[in-house]
GROMACS .gro file of C-alpha atoms in nm:
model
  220
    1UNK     CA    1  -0.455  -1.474  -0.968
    2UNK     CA    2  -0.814  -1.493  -1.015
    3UNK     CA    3  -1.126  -1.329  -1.105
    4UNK     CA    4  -1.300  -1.103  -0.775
    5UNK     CA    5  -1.438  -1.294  -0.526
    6UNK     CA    6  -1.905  -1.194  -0.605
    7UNK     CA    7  -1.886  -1.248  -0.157
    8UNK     CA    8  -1.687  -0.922   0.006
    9UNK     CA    9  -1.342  -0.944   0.156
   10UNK     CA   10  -1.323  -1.055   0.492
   11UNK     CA   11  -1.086  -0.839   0.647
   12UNK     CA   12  -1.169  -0.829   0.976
   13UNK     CA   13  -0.854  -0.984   1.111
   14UNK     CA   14  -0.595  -0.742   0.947
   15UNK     CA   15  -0.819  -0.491   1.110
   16UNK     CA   16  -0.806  -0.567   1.435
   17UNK     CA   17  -0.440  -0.654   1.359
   18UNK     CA   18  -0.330  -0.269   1.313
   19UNK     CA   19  -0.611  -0.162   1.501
   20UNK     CA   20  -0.349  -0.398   1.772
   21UNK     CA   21  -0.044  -0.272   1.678
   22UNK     CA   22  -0.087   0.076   1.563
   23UNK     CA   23   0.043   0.288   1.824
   24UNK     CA   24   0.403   0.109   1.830
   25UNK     CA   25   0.384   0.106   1.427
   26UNK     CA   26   0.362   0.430   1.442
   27UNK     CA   27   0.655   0.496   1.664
   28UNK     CA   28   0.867   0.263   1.487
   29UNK     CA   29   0.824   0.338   1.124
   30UNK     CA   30   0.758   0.713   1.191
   31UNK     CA   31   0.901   0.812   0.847
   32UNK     CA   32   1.081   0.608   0.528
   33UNK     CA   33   1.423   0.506   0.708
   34UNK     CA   34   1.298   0.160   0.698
   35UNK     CA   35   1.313   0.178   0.283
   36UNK     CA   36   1.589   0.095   0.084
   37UNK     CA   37   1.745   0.371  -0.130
   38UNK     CA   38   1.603   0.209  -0.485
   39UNK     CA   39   1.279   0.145  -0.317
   40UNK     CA   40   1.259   0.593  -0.255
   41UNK     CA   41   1.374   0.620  -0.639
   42UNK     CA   42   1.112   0.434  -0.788
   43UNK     CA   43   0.856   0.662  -0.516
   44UNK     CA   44   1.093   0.945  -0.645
   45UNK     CA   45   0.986   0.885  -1.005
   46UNK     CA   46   0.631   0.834  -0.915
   47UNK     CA   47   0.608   1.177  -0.720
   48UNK     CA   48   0.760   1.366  -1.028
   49UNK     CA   49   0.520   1.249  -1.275
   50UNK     CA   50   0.222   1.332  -1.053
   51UNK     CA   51   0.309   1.639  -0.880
   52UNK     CA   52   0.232   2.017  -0.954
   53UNK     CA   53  -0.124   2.179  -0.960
   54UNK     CA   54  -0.386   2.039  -0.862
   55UNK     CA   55  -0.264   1.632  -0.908
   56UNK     CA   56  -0.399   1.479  -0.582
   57UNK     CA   57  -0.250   1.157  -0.520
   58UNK     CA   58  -0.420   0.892  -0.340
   59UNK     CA   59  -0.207   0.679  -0.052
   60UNK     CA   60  -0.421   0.424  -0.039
   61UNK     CA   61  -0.320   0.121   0.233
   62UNK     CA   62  -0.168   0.443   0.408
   63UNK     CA   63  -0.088   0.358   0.744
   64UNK     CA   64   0.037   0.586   0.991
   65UNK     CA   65   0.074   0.810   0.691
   66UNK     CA   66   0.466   0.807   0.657
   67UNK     CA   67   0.425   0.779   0.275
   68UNK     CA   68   0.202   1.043   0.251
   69UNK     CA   69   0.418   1.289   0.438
   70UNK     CA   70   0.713   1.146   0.181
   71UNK     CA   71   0.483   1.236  -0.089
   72UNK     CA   72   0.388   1.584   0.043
   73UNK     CA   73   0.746   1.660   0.068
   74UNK     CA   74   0.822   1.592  -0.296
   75UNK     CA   75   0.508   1.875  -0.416
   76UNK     CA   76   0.191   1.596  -0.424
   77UNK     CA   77  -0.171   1.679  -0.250
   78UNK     CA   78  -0.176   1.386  -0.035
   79UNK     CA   79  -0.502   1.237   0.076
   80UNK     CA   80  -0.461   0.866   0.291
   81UNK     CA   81  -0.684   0.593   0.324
   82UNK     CA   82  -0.667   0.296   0.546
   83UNK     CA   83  -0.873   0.019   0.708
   84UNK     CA   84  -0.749   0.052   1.029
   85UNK     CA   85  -0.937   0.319   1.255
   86UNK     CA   86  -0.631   0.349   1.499
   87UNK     CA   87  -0.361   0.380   1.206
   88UNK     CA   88  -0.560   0.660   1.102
   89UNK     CA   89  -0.613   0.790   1.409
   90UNK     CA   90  -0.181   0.803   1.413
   91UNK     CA   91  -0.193   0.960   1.086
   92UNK     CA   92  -0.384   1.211   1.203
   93UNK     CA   93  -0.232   1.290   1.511
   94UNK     CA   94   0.112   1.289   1.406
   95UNK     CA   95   0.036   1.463   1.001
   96UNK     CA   96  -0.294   1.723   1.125
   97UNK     CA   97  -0.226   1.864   0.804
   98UNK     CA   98  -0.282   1.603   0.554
   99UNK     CA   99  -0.627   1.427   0.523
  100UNK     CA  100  -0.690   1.100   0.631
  101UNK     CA  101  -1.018   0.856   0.555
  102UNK     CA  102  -1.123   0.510   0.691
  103UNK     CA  103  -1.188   0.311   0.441
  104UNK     CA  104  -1.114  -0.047   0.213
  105UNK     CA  105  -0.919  -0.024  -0.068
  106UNK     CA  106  -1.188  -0.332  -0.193
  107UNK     CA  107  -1.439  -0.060  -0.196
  108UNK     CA  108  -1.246   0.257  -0.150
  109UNK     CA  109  -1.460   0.577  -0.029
  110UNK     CA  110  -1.400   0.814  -0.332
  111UNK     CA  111  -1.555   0.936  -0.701
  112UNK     CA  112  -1.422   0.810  -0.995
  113UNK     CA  113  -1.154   1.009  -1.204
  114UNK     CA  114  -1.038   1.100  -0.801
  115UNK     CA  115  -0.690   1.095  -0.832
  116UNK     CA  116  -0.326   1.197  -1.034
  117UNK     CA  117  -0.195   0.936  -0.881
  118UNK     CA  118  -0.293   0.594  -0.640
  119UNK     CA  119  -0.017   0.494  -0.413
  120UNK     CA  120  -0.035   0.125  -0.325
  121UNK     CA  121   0.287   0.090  -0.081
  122UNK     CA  122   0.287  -0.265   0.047
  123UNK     CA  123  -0.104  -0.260   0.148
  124UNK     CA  124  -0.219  -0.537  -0.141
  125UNK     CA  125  -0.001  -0.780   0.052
  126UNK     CA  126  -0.256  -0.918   0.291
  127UNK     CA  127  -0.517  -0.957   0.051
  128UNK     CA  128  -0.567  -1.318  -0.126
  129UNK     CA  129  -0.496  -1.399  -0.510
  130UNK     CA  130  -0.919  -1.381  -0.537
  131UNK     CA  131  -0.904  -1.080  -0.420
  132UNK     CA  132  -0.602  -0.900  -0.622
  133UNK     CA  133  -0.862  -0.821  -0.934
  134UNK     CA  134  -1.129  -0.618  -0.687
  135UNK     CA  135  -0.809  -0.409  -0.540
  136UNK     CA  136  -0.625  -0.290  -0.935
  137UNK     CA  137  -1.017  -0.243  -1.033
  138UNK     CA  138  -1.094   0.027  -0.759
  139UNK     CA  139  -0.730   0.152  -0.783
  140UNK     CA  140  -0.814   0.237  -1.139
  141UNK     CA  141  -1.160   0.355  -1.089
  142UNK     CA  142  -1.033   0.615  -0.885
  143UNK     CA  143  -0.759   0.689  -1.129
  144UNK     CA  144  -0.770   0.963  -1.360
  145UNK     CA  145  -0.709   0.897  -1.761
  146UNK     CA  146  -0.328   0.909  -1.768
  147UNK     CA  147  -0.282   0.882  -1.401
  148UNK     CA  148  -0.058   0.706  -1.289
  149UNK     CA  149  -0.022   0.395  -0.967
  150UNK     CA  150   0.274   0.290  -0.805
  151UNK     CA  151   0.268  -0.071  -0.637
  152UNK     CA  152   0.541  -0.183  -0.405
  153UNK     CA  153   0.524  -0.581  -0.284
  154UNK     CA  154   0.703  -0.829  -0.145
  155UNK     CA  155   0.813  -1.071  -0.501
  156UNK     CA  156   0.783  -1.457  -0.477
  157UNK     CA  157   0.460  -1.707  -0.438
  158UNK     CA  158   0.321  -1.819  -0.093
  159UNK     CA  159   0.247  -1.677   0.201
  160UNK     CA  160   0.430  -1.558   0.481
  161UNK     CA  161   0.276  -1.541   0.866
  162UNK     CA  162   0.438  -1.248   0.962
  163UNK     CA  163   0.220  -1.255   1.324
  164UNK     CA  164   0.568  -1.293   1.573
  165UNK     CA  165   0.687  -0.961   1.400
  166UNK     CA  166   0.474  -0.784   1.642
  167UNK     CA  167   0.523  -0.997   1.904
  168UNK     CA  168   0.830  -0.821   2.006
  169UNK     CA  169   0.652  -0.555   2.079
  170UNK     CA  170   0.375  -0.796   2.356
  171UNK     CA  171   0.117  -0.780   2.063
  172UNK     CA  172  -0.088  -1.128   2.012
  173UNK     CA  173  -0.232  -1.088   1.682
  174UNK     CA  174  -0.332  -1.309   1.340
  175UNK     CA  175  -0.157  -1.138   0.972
  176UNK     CA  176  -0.064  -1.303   0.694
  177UNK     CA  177   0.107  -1.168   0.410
  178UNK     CA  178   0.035  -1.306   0.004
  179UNK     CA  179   0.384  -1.331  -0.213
  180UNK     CA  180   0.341  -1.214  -0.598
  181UNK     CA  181   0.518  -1.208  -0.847
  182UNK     CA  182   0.580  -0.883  -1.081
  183UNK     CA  183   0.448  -1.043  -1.353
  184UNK     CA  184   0.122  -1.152  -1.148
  185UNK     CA  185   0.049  -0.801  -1.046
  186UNK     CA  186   0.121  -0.638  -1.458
  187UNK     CA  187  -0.144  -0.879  -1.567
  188UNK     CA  188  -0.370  -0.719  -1.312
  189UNK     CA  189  -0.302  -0.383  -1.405
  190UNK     CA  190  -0.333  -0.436  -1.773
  191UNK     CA  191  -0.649  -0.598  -1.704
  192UNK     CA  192  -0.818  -0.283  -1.569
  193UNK     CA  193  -0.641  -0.033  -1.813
  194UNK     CA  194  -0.321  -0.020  -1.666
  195UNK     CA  195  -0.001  -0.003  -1.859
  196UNK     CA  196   0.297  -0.126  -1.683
  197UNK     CA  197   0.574   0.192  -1.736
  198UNK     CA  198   0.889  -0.007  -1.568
  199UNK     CA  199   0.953  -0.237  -1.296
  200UNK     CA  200   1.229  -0.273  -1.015
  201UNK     CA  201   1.304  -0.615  -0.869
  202UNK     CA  202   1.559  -0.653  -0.614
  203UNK     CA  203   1.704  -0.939  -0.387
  204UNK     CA  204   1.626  -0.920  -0.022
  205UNK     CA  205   1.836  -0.736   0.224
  206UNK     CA  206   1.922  -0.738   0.572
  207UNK     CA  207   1.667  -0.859   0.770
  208UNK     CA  208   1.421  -0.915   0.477
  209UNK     CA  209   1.299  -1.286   0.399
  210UNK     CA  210   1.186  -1.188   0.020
  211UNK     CA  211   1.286  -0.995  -0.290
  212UNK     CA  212   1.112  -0.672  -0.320
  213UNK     CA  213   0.929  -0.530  -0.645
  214UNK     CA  214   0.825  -0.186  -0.743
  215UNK     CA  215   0.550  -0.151  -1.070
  216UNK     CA  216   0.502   0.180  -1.226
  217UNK     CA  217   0.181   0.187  -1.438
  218UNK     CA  218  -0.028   0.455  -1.614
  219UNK     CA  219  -0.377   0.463  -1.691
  220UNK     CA  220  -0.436   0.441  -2.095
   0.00000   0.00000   0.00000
């Protein structure tokens, strides 16, 4: 992985991409059956050590805000921010209670010392290694001291066009999807403050073409 790109993120196709898509997302992943069991522990662990009082959490990449109602569930002030209008526009239709922004997590749309907790479920996996440094850096920015982050990715190197995925659904649209490795994404956390607390790493199942990884950092 690289340095930040000085030129912004072009993300104008993964836009339009949910933008495409996310009404059927929405009815399809409606909640976290689609996780496997050790994936929920490691979110388990992460909502117990940011939970309680006033510890906002951040679900950032958030979709049509299943995470953040997994989150709410388990005692965390959920906020969600994504880059897709229409996602949010699901999140906020089917959570009205929670609170739900528009924005990139390249330049996300809140203070600094924000959050308990940043929630980065699968949303750093369609932007490029050049980009990975600009993503941890506003993660952390928004952090508080001793917050913590929770990253969840698919593990390996390469990409992955994962386009036909939605064309089950009669949905014509361009994504791409950036492999990592969990030793990739701890050198990016520890570059912006981040301590790497434990890691899960597990081989693919069912219908899934890569092993999965789960980082647990804090800030230090």
């Amino acid at each position: 992985m690289s340095s930040p790109s000085p030129e912004p993120l072009d993300y104008r196709s993964v836009q339009r991409a949910y933008d495409t898509v996310a009404e059927d997302y929405a009815r399809y992943l409606p909640d976290t059956r689609a996780e496997a069991p050790l994936d929920l522990a490691m979110v388990d662990a992460f909502a117990a050590v940011t939970s309680g009082g006033d510890a906002r959490v951040l679900d950032a990449g958030c979709g049509a805000g299943r995470m953040s109602r997994y989150l709410t569930e388990r005692g965390c002030l959920v906020e969600g921010v994504d880059l897709s209008p229409h996602m949010v526009a699901m999140a906020r239709r089917d959570h009205p209670d929670l609170v739900f922004t528009v924005g990139s997590l390249a330049d996300l749309p809140h203070p600094e010392d924000s959050f308990a907790g940043v929630l980065l479920w699968y949303s750093i996996i369609h932007t490029p290694p050049a980009g990975q440094a600009r993503i941890f850096a506003e993660a952390a920015r928004v952090l508080r001291p001793t917050g913590h982050l929770l990253v969840g990715f698919q593990s390996g190197e390469g990409t992955r066009d994962v386009s036909s995925a939605y064309r089950r659904f009669g949905h014509e649209v361009e994504l791409q999807r950036y492999l990592y490795t969990p030793d990739q994404v701890a050198s990016q956390l520890e570059a912006v403050g981040l301590r790497e607390m434990c890691r899960l790493v597990r081989r693919a199942e069912a219908a899934e073409q890569d092993d999965q990884a789960v980082l647990l950092a804090k800030a230090h």
